XYZ file of C-alpha atoms in Angstrom:
661
model
C -2.386 -2.201 1.660
C -3.560 -3.150 5.201
C -4.519 -0.111 7.422
C -5.436 0.263 11.074
C -9.311 0.186 10.965
C -11.049 3.445 11.414
C -14.665 2.494 10.239
C -16.622 5.529 11.455
C -20.056 4.613 12.751
C -21.642 7.806 12.175
C -20.841 8.027 8.279
C -17.485 8.973 7.702
C -14.527 6.930 6.837
C -12.128 9.916 7.345
C -11.069 11.586 10.265
C -11.761 15.284 9.539
C -12.978 18.280 11.280
C -16.754 18.886 11.454
C -17.818 22.188 10.099
C -21.255 22.435 11.478
C -23.195 23.073 14.959
C -23.342 19.234 15.620
C -20.648 19.099 18.180
C -22.057 22.039 20.074
C -24.424 19.621 21.629
C -23.900 18.939 25.185
C -25.790 16.887 27.974
C -28.398 19.750 28.128
C -31.583 19.484 26.476
C -31.881 21.093 23.066
C -34.177 24.043 22.500
C -36.185 22.019 19.952
C -36.970 18.419 18.938
C -38.078 17.691 15.420
C -40.896 15.207 15.559
C -41.608 14.793 11.904
C -41.209 15.348 8.282
C -42.996 15.244 4.973
C -40.827 15.998 2.171
C -41.482 16.165 -1.591
C -38.203 16.256 -3.597
C -36.894 15.882 -7.114
C -33.488 14.821 -8.188
C -31.747 15.837 -11.440
C -28.638 14.037 -12.025
C -28.040 15.902 -15.486
C -27.965 19.358 -13.593
C -26.720 17.782 -10.286
C -29.686 19.546 -8.679
C -31.997 18.985 -5.787
C -35.406 20.620 -5.333
C -37.507 20.062 -2.346
C -40.194 21.285 -0.051
C -40.084 20.099 3.555
C -42.827 20.219 6.217
C -41.060 20.234 9.365
C -42.955 19.511 12.682
C -41.043 20.319 16.036
C -41.670 20.885 19.686
C -40.017 23.503 21.969
C -38.098 22.139 24.869
C -38.023 25.672 26.365
C -39.506 29.127 25.796
C -38.030 30.071 22.296
C -38.074 33.142 19.883
C -36.100 31.385 17.123
C -35.337 27.939 16.012
C -32.224 26.867 14.350
C -31.866 24.037 11.987
C -28.776 22.554 10.120
C -28.876 22.540 6.250
C -26.421 21.826 3.657
C -24.692 24.833 2.443
C -25.434 24.002 -1.217
C -29.019 24.328 -0.687
C -30.634 27.871 -0.994
C -33.788 28.637 0.748
C -36.422 30.421 -1.331
C -39.096 30.565 1.247
C -39.983 29.448 4.550
C -43.663 29.681 6.024
C -45.281 29.083 9.502
C -48.737 28.273 10.732
C -51.221 29.738 8.087
C -48.724 30.194 5.481
C -47.225 33.184 7.059
C -43.530 33.984 5.604
C -41.015 33.793 8.178
C -37.587 35.601 8.176
C -34.369 33.518 8.562
C -30.784 33.921 8.835
C -27.947 31.455 7.123
C -24.722 30.777 8.926
C -22.539 29.231 6.289
C -19.606 28.577 8.958
C -22.053 26.328 10.845
C -24.241 24.964 8.119
C -27.291 26.404 9.924
C -30.256 28.464 9.386
C -32.179 30.342 12.232
C -35.828 31.144 11.689
C -37.226 34.072 13.685
C -40.535 33.411 15.164
C -43.514 36.068 14.938
C -44.255 35.490 18.429
C -42.553 33.664 21.209
C -43.278 29.868 21.493
C -43.873 28.350 24.742
C -42.100 25.280 26.114
C -44.085 22.050 25.207
C -45.902 23.561 22.322
C -45.395 22.470 18.664
C -45.535 23.997 15.268
C -44.981 23.195 11.556
C -42.670 25.154 9.228
C -42.636 24.700 5.627
C -39.031 25.053 3.795
C -38.794 25.426 0.093
C -35.179 24.967 -1.055
C -32.997 23.881 -3.958
C -29.478 23.746 -5.089
C -26.638 22.137 -6.882
C -24.935 19.255 -4.735
C -21.896 17.887 -6.576
C -18.851 17.585 -4.216
C -17.784 17.932 -0.604
C -17.194 21.837 -0.889
C -20.734 22.409 0.578
C -20.544 19.545 3.038
C -21.281 20.352 6.609
C -18.575 17.841 7.165
C -15.292 19.363 5.782
C -13.716 17.303 2.884
C -16.300 14.447 3.132
C -18.969 13.901 0.421
C -22.362 13.239 2.007
C -24.610 14.712 -0.394
C -24.018 14.661 -4.019
C -26.342 14.411 -7.180
C -24.473 12.825 -10.030
C -24.711 10.113 -12.756
C -24.916 7.057 -12.195
C -25.293 7.276 -8.258
C -26.627 10.210 -6.428
C -26.484 10.156 -2.382
C -28.290 12.184 -0.105
C -27.035 10.789 3.130
C -28.578 11.603 6.550
C -25.579 13.340 8.036
C -25.540 15.506 4.604
C -28.188 17.524 6.064
C -30.028 17.579 2.732
C -33.130 18.511 4.811
C -33.583 20.857 7.753
C -32.537 18.948 10.860
C -31.502 19.187 14.530
C -29.560 16.678 16.836
C -27.244 14.807 14.617
C -27.709 11.104 15.602
C -29.751 11.901 18.613
C -33.033 13.506 17.581
C -35.580 10.729 16.642
C -38.486 11.435 13.996
C -40.804 10.101 11.483
C -40.562 10.905 7.886
C -43.000 10.691 4.776
C -40.790 11.254 1.631
C -41.870 11.313 -2.020
C -38.888 11.797 -4.510
C -39.069 12.023 -8.278
C -36.221 10.644 -10.118
C -35.583 9.917 -13.905
C -36.936 6.937 -15.418
C -34.766 4.098 -15.280
C -33.427 5.030 -11.953
C -34.133 3.622 -8.379
C -34.424 5.264 -5.027
C -33.613 3.457 -2.068
C -34.539 4.806 1.507
C -36.386 3.592 4.734
C -39.944 2.286 4.597
C -40.633 1.831 0.729
C -44.405 2.075 0.059
C -44.644 2.417 -3.542
C -43.402 3.735 -7.054
C -45.505 5.190 -9.812
C -44.676 6.675 -13.321
C -44.781 10.358 -13.687
C -45.043 12.569 -16.805
C -41.825 13.669 -18.694
C -40.233 10.188 -18.130
C -39.700 10.329 -14.343
C -40.631 8.134 -11.663
C -41.871 8.806 -8.059
C -40.856 6.537 -5.254
C -42.945 6.860 -1.971
C -41.514 6.178 1.367
C -42.880 6.194 5.000
C -41.045 5.581 8.276
C -43.778 5.865 11.061
C -41.662 4.830 14.133
C -39.466 7.678 15.685
C -35.968 6.962 14.314
C -33.141 8.027 12.105
C -34.394 7.750 8.404
C -33.410 10.391 5.941
C -30.783 8.556 3.909
C -31.656 8.247 0.365
C -29.582 6.685 -2.424
C -30.758 7.025 -6.033
C -29.009 5.247 -8.994
C -28.970 3.536 -12.330
C -29.142 0.195 -10.486
C -29.546 -3.396 -11.741
C -32.821 -5.031 -10.552
C -32.465 -6.098 -6.977
C -30.058 -8.973 -6.426
C -31.362 -11.422 -3.628
C -30.037 -14.717 -2.304
C -32.696 -17.596 -2.199
C -32.446 -18.274 1.511
C -33.018 -14.427 2.385
C -35.631 -12.639 0.388
C -35.925 -9.887 2.551
C -32.339 -8.641 1.640
C -31.883 -6.780 -1.483
C -28.481 -5.613 -3.064
C -28.784 -2.601 -5.562
C -25.646 -1.996 -7.538
C -24.657 -0.704 -10.835
C -23.403 -2.990 -13.777
C -19.827 -2.245 -12.435
C -20.240 -4.035 -9.304
C -22.611 -6.665 -10.088
C -20.219 -9.609 -10.055
C -19.907 -10.393 -6.333
C -23.336 -8.870 -5.249
C -25.068 -12.178 -4.734
C -22.332 -13.624 -2.495
C -22.530 -10.171 -0.623
C -26.034 -10.683 -0.105
C -25.517 -14.191 1.552
C -22.842 -12.689 3.772
C -25.336 -10.029 4.762
C -27.766 -12.734 5.523
C -25.570 -14.532 7.525
C -24.715 -11.363 9.702
C -28.297 -10.485 10.087
C -29.029 -13.972 11.233
C -26.335 -13.964 13.935
C -27.300 -10.611 15.155
C -30.838 -11.404 15.458
C -29.906 -14.395 17.419
C -27.769 -12.312 19.618
C -29.668 -9.178 20.117
C -33.167 -9.953 19.214
C -35.462 -9.154 16.218
C -34.443 -5.811 14.349
C -36.932 -2.884 13.672
C -37.550 -4.610 10.392
C -36.302 -7.659 8.633
C -35.766 -5.766 5.336
C -32.355 -4.878 4.513
C -31.244 -3.050 1.566
C -27.587 -2.913 0.343
C -26.874 -0.281 -1.847
C -23.854 0.996 -3.726
C -22.650 4.590 -3.192
C -19.826 6.303 -4.890
C -16.194 5.200 -4.075
C -15.303 8.903 -3.364
C -17.936 9.210 -0.640
C -17.573 7.378 2.651
C -16.783 3.611 3.103
C -20.397 3.079 4.672
C -23.427 4.882 6.160
C -26.674 3.349 7.296
C -30.321 4.235 7.992
C -33.329 2.091 9.066
C -33.514 -0.777 6.518
C -30.560 0.895 4.458
C -26.952 -0.386 4.351
C -25.014 2.043 2.100
C -21.508 0.651 1.161
C -19.044 2.365 -1.122
C -18.973 0.215 -4.707
C -15.242 -0.746 -4.491
C -16.066 -2.382 -0.982
C -19.085 -4.529 -2.222
C -18.004 -8.162 -2.669
C -14.578 -7.733 -1.198
C -13.958 -10.250 1.335
C -11.854 -7.735 3.375
C -14.990 -5.568 3.799
C -17.023 -8.130 5.636
C -16.108 -6.483 8.937
C -17.375 -3.216 7.444
C -20.459 -4.832 6.548
C -21.031 -6.235 9.920
C -20.472 -3.100 11.612
C -23.144 -1.231 9.337
C -25.636 -4.095 9.923
C -25.232 -3.950 13.649
C -26.371 -0.419 13.634
C -29.698 -1.658 12.597
C -29.817 -2.394 16.454
C -27.392 0.005 17.837
C -27.978 3.390 16.332
C -31.457 2.541 14.670
C -33.377 0.618 17.161
C -31.891 2.486 19.853
C -29.932 5.813 19.619
C -27.705 7.823 22.035
C -29.671 10.592 24.049
C -26.659 12.923 23.403
C -23.331 12.631 22.123
C -22.048 11.844 25.708
C -23.981 8.517 25.073
C -22.638 7.918 21.808
C -20.263 5.234 23.006
C -23.253 2.932 23.635
C -24.306 2.565 19.845
C -20.876 3.290 18.291
C -19.106 0.834 20.755
C -21.559 -1.912 20.545
C -21.914 -1.683 16.752
C -17.852 -2.158 16.737
C -18.338 -5.055 19.138
C -21.162 -6.626 17.198
C -18.588 -6.541 14.222
C -16.003 -8.422 16.464
C -18.634 -10.914 17.885
C -19.430 -11.667 14.238
C -15.717 -12.206 13.422
C -15.583 -14.515 16.274
C -18.632 -16.477 15.065
C -17.024 -17.205 11.858
C -13.282 -17.282 12.792
C -13.323 -18.492 16.294
C -11.666 -17.327 19.336
C -8.401 -16.940 17.450
C -9.895 -14.356 15.001
C -11.173 -12.222 18.007
C -7.881 -12.436 19.836
C -5.998 -11.318 16.640
C -8.352 -8.459 16.176
C -8.092 -7.124 19.782
C -4.908 -5.446 19.786
C -5.978 -2.841 17.324
C -9.008 -2.152 19.237
C -7.161 -1.652 22.441
C -4.834 0.741 20.751
C -7.690 2.668 19.574
C -9.128 2.923 23.101
C -5.772 4.148 24.362
C -4.866 6.508 21.722
C -6.881 9.513 23.095
C -8.075 8.333 26.495
C -7.661 11.818 28.039
C -11.205 12.412 29.157
C -14.176 10.110 30.332
C -16.441 8.516 27.854
C -19.465 10.270 29.172
C -18.028 13.719 28.518
C -17.365 13.464 24.861
C -20.400 15.786 23.501
C -17.965 19.018 23.592
C -15.661 17.311 21.077
C -16.218 17.298 17.151
C -17.637 13.853 16.508
C -15.685 13.405 13.306
C -12.330 13.863 15.171
C -9.897 11.026 15.794
C -10.269 11.502 19.555
C -14.311 11.054 19.345
C -14.333 8.298 16.867
C -11.421 6.298 18.755
C -13.091 6.681 22.281
C -16.505 5.935 21.195
C -15.707 3.045 18.798
C -12.701 1.455 20.240
C -13.014 2.284 23.946
C -16.684 1.708 23.983
C -16.144 -1.730 22.131
C -13.715 -2.465 25.002
C -16.072 -1.399 27.609
C -18.704 -4.176 26.121
C -15.906 -6.517 25.807
C -14.969 -6.178 29.703
C -18.810 -6.334 30.582
C -18.889 -9.702 28.753
C -16.027 -11.031 30.720
C -17.780 -9.836 33.918
C -21.238 -11.246 33.065
C -20.272 -14.325 31.104
C -21.611 -15.148 27.416
C -25.167 -16.130 28.276
C -25.833 -13.227 30.779
C -24.058 -10.669 28.352
C -26.591 -11.536 25.654
C -29.432 -11.298 28.046
C -28.094 -7.679 29.040
C -28.085 -6.737 25.569
C -31.600 -7.909 24.588
C -33.045 -6.238 27.787
C -31.366 -3.023 26.803
C -32.600 -3.266 23.224
C -36.125 -4.151 24.225
C -36.408 -1.571 27.039
C -35.433 1.342 24.912
C -36.393 0.091 21.589
C -37.429 3.212 19.179
C -36.062 5.575 21.972
C -32.919 7.204 22.880
C -30.740 5.740 25.655
C -28.509 7.527 28.291
C -25.569 5.863 29.847
C -27.349 5.822 33.141
C -29.989 3.759 31.548
C -27.542 1.204 30.555
C -25.883 1.161 33.841
C -29.201 0.452 35.445
C -30.078 -2.405 32.932
C -26.644 -3.828 33.477
C -26.989 -3.865 37.206
C -30.496 -5.403 37.208
C -28.963 -8.094 34.754
C -26.010 -8.748 37.148
C -28.105 -9.320 40.102
C -27.510 -8.442 43.848
C -24.198 -10.446 44.013
C -22.277 -8.267 41.656
C -21.299 -4.867 42.243
C -20.755 -3.002 38.849
C -20.340 0.416 40.572
C -16.400 0.312 40.388
C -16.533 -0.983 36.859
C -18.521 1.946 35.698
C -16.653 4.485 37.794
C -13.471 3.430 36.161
C -14.355 2.925 32.516
C -17.187 5.477 31.682
C -16.434 8.065 34.371
C -12.633 7.814 34.519
C -9.624 7.682 32.283
C -6.492 5.635 32.032
C -5.768 1.864 32.015
C -3.863 -0.372 34.560
C -0.129 -1.396 33.880
C 0.135 -4.691 35.594
C 3.193 -6.225 37.259
C 3.475 -9.553 38.751
C 5.652 -10.555 41.681
C 5.606 -14.265 43.051
C 7.419 -16.815 45.033
C 7.045 -20.569 44.657
C 7.245 -22.964 47.509
C 7.386 -26.580 47.412
C 4.753 -28.366 49.669
C 5.655 -31.487 51.582
C 4.401 -34.958 51.001
C 4.321 -34.492 47.130
C 1.525 -32.318 47.528
C 2.604 -29.768 44.863
C 3.479 -26.207 45.071
C 2.204 -23.022 46.521
C 2.716 -19.695 44.724
C 2.310 -16.515 46.905
C 2.518 -13.402 44.897
C 0.907 -9.964 44.316
C -0.574 -8.152 41.163
C 0.497 -4.359 41.288
C -0.872 -1.886 39.140
C -0.919 1.987 39.020
C -4.714 2.927 39.353
C -5.554 3.261 43.228
C -9.309 3.120 42.426
C -9.107 0.079 39.980
C -11.019 -2.931 41.128
C -11.933 -6.017 38.866
C -11.560 -9.792 38.682
C -8.550 -10.695 36.671
C -7.597 -14.213 35.314
C -4.221 -15.532 35.837
C -2.892 -18.331 33.700
C -0.330 -20.676 35.555
C 1.856 -22.590 33.244
C 3.242 -25.388 35.204
C 5.448 -28.627 34.442
C 2.081 -30.356 34.062
C -1.120 -28.773 32.922
C -1.800 -25.178 32.411
C -4.395 -23.840 35.144
C -6.393 -20.717 35.225
C -7.375 -18.896 38.358
C -9.533 -15.773 38.757
C -8.273 -13.250 41.411
C -9.958 -9.856 42.587
C -7.442 -7.097 41.893
C -8.342 -4.094 44.029
C -6.050 -1.012 44.535
C -2.332 -0.944 43.729
C -1.438 -4.286 45.421
C -3.370 -7.454 45.388
C -1.871 -10.478 47.066
C -2.988 -13.993 45.984
C -1.858 -17.707 46.881
C -2.165 -20.322 44.456
C -1.779 -24.208 44.833
C -0.664 -26.420 41.933
C 0.558 -29.965 41.413
C 3.013 -29.053 39.005
C 5.892 -26.412 39.433
C 4.832 -22.983 37.954
C 6.959 -21.796 35.290
C 5.159 -18.763 34.048
C 2.449 -16.694 35.242
C 0.527 -14.699 32.574
C -1.905 -11.660 33.914
C -5.144 -11.467 31.841
C -3.912 -14.147 29.141
C -6.956 -13.745 26.839
C -6.878 -10.168 26.707
C -10.418 -9.439 28.429
C -9.105 -6.117 30.135
C -8.007 -2.913 28.719
C -4.436 -2.578 29.993
C -1.287 -0.652 29.044
C 1.650 -2.347 27.714
C 4.724 -1.813 25.742
C 3.358 -3.553 22.603
C 0.189 -1.471 22.794
C 2.402 1.902 23.146
C 3.709 1.035 19.860
C 0.367 0.421 18.293
C -1.084 3.518 19.760
C 1.853 5.539 18.178
C 1.393 3.946 14.630
C -2.322 4.475 15.091
C -1.951 8.174 15.380
C 0.547 8.147 12.560
C -2.039 6.578 10.375
C -4.596 9.313 11.242
C -1.985 12.073 10.664
C -1.551 10.475 7.319
C -5.067 10.500 6.299
C -5.134 14.132 7.109
C -2.020 14.892 4.863
C 0.452 15.502 7.787
C 3.289 13.058 6.782
C 5.979 14.874 9.123
C 3.641 14.446 12.023
C 3.094 10.820 10.981
C 6.905 10.034 10.922
C 7.274 11.609 14.406
C 4.614 9.285 15.672
C 6.122 6.310 13.879
C 9.553 7.219 15.401
C 7.817 7.345 18.778
C 6.941 3.604 18.118
C 10.524 2.798 17.313
C 11.687 4.467 20.401
C 9.494 1.939 22.325
C 10.340 -1.085 20.110
C 13.302 -0.461 17.891
C 12.391 -3.849 16.047
C 8.764 -3.014 15.397
C 7.917 -4.297 11.881
C 4.735 -2.444 12.044
C 6.332 0.949 12.643
C 8.999 0.320 9.839
C 6.369 -0.669 7.310
C 4.394 2.425 8.067
C 7.484 4.647 7.568
C 8.142 2.623 4.339
C 4.668 3.406 3.030
C 5.278 7.227 3.647
C 8.732 7.062 1.561
C 6.807 5.109 -1.110
C 4.185 7.777 -1.308
C 7.077 10.432 -1.583
C 8.685 8.548 -4.176
C 11.684 8.218 -2.104
C 12.347 4.669 -3.244
C 15.715 3.902 -1.733
C 14.412 4.972 1.794
C 11.308 2.970 1.207
C 13.145 -0.071 0.521
C 15.335 0.363 3.360
C 12.300 0.334 5.629
C 10.480 -2.446 3.921
C 13.604 -4.421 4.732
C 13.759 -3.361 8.287
C 10.269 -4.543 8.610
C 11.130 -7.900 7.404
C 13.953 -7.951 9.850
C 11.980 -6.789 12.650
C 9.760 -8.704 15.116
C 7.251 -9.737 12.559
C 4.226 -8.355 14.403
C 1.814 -8.300 12.777
C 2.237 -11.087 10.604
C 0.961 -9.323 7.424
C 3.878 -6.893 7.408
C 6.082 -9.738 5.962
C 3.883 -10.381 2.705
C 3.172 -6.714 2.154
C 6.691 -5.620 2.565
C 7.666 -8.147 -0.125
C 4.935 -6.667 -2.399
C 6.067 -3.110 -1.492
C 9.808 -4.125 -2.632
C 8.691 -5.841 -5.790
C 6.790 -2.577 -6.748
C 9.853 -0.571 -6.186
C 12.105 -2.956 -8.240
C 9.376 -2.807 -11.019
C 9.326 1.025 -10.937
C 13.208 1.224 -11.141
C 13.384 -1.428 -14.099
C 14.553 -4.375 -12.120
C 11.791 -6.871 -13.227
C 14.005 -10.113 -12.201
C 14.129 -8.815 -8.677
C 10.483 -7.510 -8.660
C 9.537 -11.259 -9.569
C 11.500 -12.607 -6.878
C 9.959 -10.308 -4.112
C 6.273 -11.314 -5.534
C 7.258 -14.958 -5.415
C 8.375 -14.618 -1.691
C 5.163 -12.784 -1.070
C 3.094 -15.776 -2.323
C 5.204 -18.106 -0.460
C 4.181 -16.519 2.924
C 0.671 -18.063 2.459
C -0.683 -14.993 4.011
C -3.685 -13.516 2.016
C -4.361 -10.609 4.515
C -6.449 -8.060 2.523
C -5.839 -9.835 -0.619
C -2.060 -9.856 -0.517
C -1.491 -13.203 -2.470
C -4.085 -12.161 -5.090
C -2.214 -9.002 -5.628
C 1.295 -10.661 -5.784
C 0.026 -13.096 -8.250
C -1.546 -10.412 -10.376
C 1.885 -8.451 -10.240
C 3.552 -11.533 -11.341
C 1.627 -11.383 -14.582
C 1.910 -7.521 -15.114
C 4.581 -5.499 -13.749
C 3.389 -2.645 -11.344
C 3.152 0.685 -13.003
C 3.465 4.006 -10.919
C 0.182 6.043 -11.142
C 0.326 9.232 -13.123
C 0.673 12.291 -11.205
C -2.632 14.563 -11.082
C -2.902 18.012 -10.436
C-alpha cells in the first residue's frame, strides 16, 4: 500500500536509532583521517563468516596518544600491529561499535601511520549492526552484503572521510563479488575465486555485495550498465537496466560526467535496506528490482554517484547538500519523464517532510543521530526544498550551471555549506543578493504563512482594473521574490513581487477583472498551509508506525483530523492501523471515511476499496469483496500497482498472513 516516501540517502530505509559513534561528529575537525585501505578478505556463506586483514593508513589532525575506529560488533579483533609489526593494545566499546588503539608513543599532528587489523566473525543478522535494527553486514546464501555503513572494516567519519581502497576478496566458486573499481578475478585452490578491486581516487568505496548471481544483464544501448540478480529476480532486470540508463543519461546531461561511467546494479536481500550505494555500485533490494514504483528509489540512488560519491559532505552539518540534491535529482528525473504535473504532485510530500521537524537550522544537524526521523527529514526533504527554491531564484539554465560548477570545483573532495554558498553567489552574479535566502533557509528555521488582502479598482476609459493589495506573512526577516497568479475574467496573468518583512504592498493592473489571486501557485516556496499541517501529522504518524508505536501514530493521525476532519489521508492511515491490529470493523469504518473524505491524495480511493475488499474476504463475504475490487479497477488509478493487485484479488481471494512468533 502507498506510504509517504522515506528513502534514506545514507543507507537505511528505516528510521531507527544509530547505535554508534557516528553521530558524535560535529563541525570540528576529527582527530584522525583515514587516507587509504588495503584489505584482504574471505567470505564463507556456509559458516556466515568473514575473515579479513586490513592495513589502515591514517593521518593525525592533532597530537594524539590513541586512535579510535568504528567496527561492527560481530567482528572480533585477533591482532593489531603498528609500524615495524609491533603489537598494539586496544579497547572495544560495544555500545558505540568502536575500537580504541593505544599508541606506543604520542603521534604529532600532520604525521601518518599504518595499522594492520586482523579480525574475523560471524555476521548473520542486525544484532551486531552499528545501526540498531538495520541489517547492513550479513554473510548468507544466496546473497551476502558488506555495506559501507555496516562498518565491516575499521573506519572513521561516516560519509565524511574520503579514502582510497585496494580490496581482494575470496568467495566460493560460482559466486560473484561486486564492488568499486573492478580489476580482475582469478581461480583459487579449494574451489574458490578471488576478486580484486581498486578505487584510487579519494572517495567512499567499501560497499561489497557477493552472491549467486546470473551473468551480468545489460541493455544494448548502455553496455556500461550491468545488473546482477539471482534467478528469482531476473524477469525485469533488462528493463531495469534500461531505466537506469535513461536516468544516468539524464543526470549526466544535468550535472556533468560522473566519476565513472560504469554502473553496477546489484541485488541485496529484501530484509536489509531498500537501497545503498558506493562508487559504481547501486545496491537495490531484490523485491524492488523491476518494480515500476521503485523508479524514484533507483533515481535517488543513482544521483548519489554525483551527490555523495563525486562530492561528499565535509561534516554532517553539510549532509543536506548531498542528501537534499540526491532527493531533488530524483524529482528532476520524475519531472523529465512525467512533466511539471508529476513534479507538482510529488512536492506536497517533500514539503511535509521539510516541515515535520524544522526546529533547528540545517547547518547544525551534526549533533543529531543521522538515522533519526529528524535528521532524515531535514537533510532529505528540506535539503531538496532548498535546491528547489534556488532553482526558482536562478531559473533552470543558471541552476544547472550552478550544480555543474559545484561538482567540478569540489570533485573528489568534501564540500561545506560555505563552499556551496560561494559557488551560488558567483553563479548568481552581482545583481542577485542570496544572503537573505541562505540566512532564512540554512541558518534559520520556520516557513512563512502567507495571507493576501487586496482591493480591486476599475480604471476609467476601459483601461481595465487596478488591484492594490499586500502579502502578509509572519517571518520578520523573510525576503524572497514570490509569484502571484491573477485569475481574471479574461486571461490568467502571473506577476512576481518582492516579499520582504511581514507586510509587502503591491499594485497590479490587468485588463480583465481579477476574480482570484493565488500566492506561489506553482509551489516554489516552502510555506505553511493547513493542508501541509495534515500531511506533517500523517508523516510523523507513519514514522511512528515504522517504529512500532501504533498508539503514538494514532495520536498524530488524530491531530491531522483536528486540522481537517475530512482528510482522506488521515482516515486511510488510521484504517491501516486497525487492519494491522485485526480490528476489522473499525478498519472498514475508517476506509469508508476515507472514501467519503476530501479525496486527497487521489490514491486513497483505490486503496480504500482494496482494503475493504480484503476485509470482506477475511470475513467470508466474497461477493462484497469482488464488488470492492471491481470498484478499485474502475478508478483507473494504478498508484503503486493498485489496479494490478485488485485484478489479482479478483482471481484469488485475499488470505490473512499466518501469525509468526
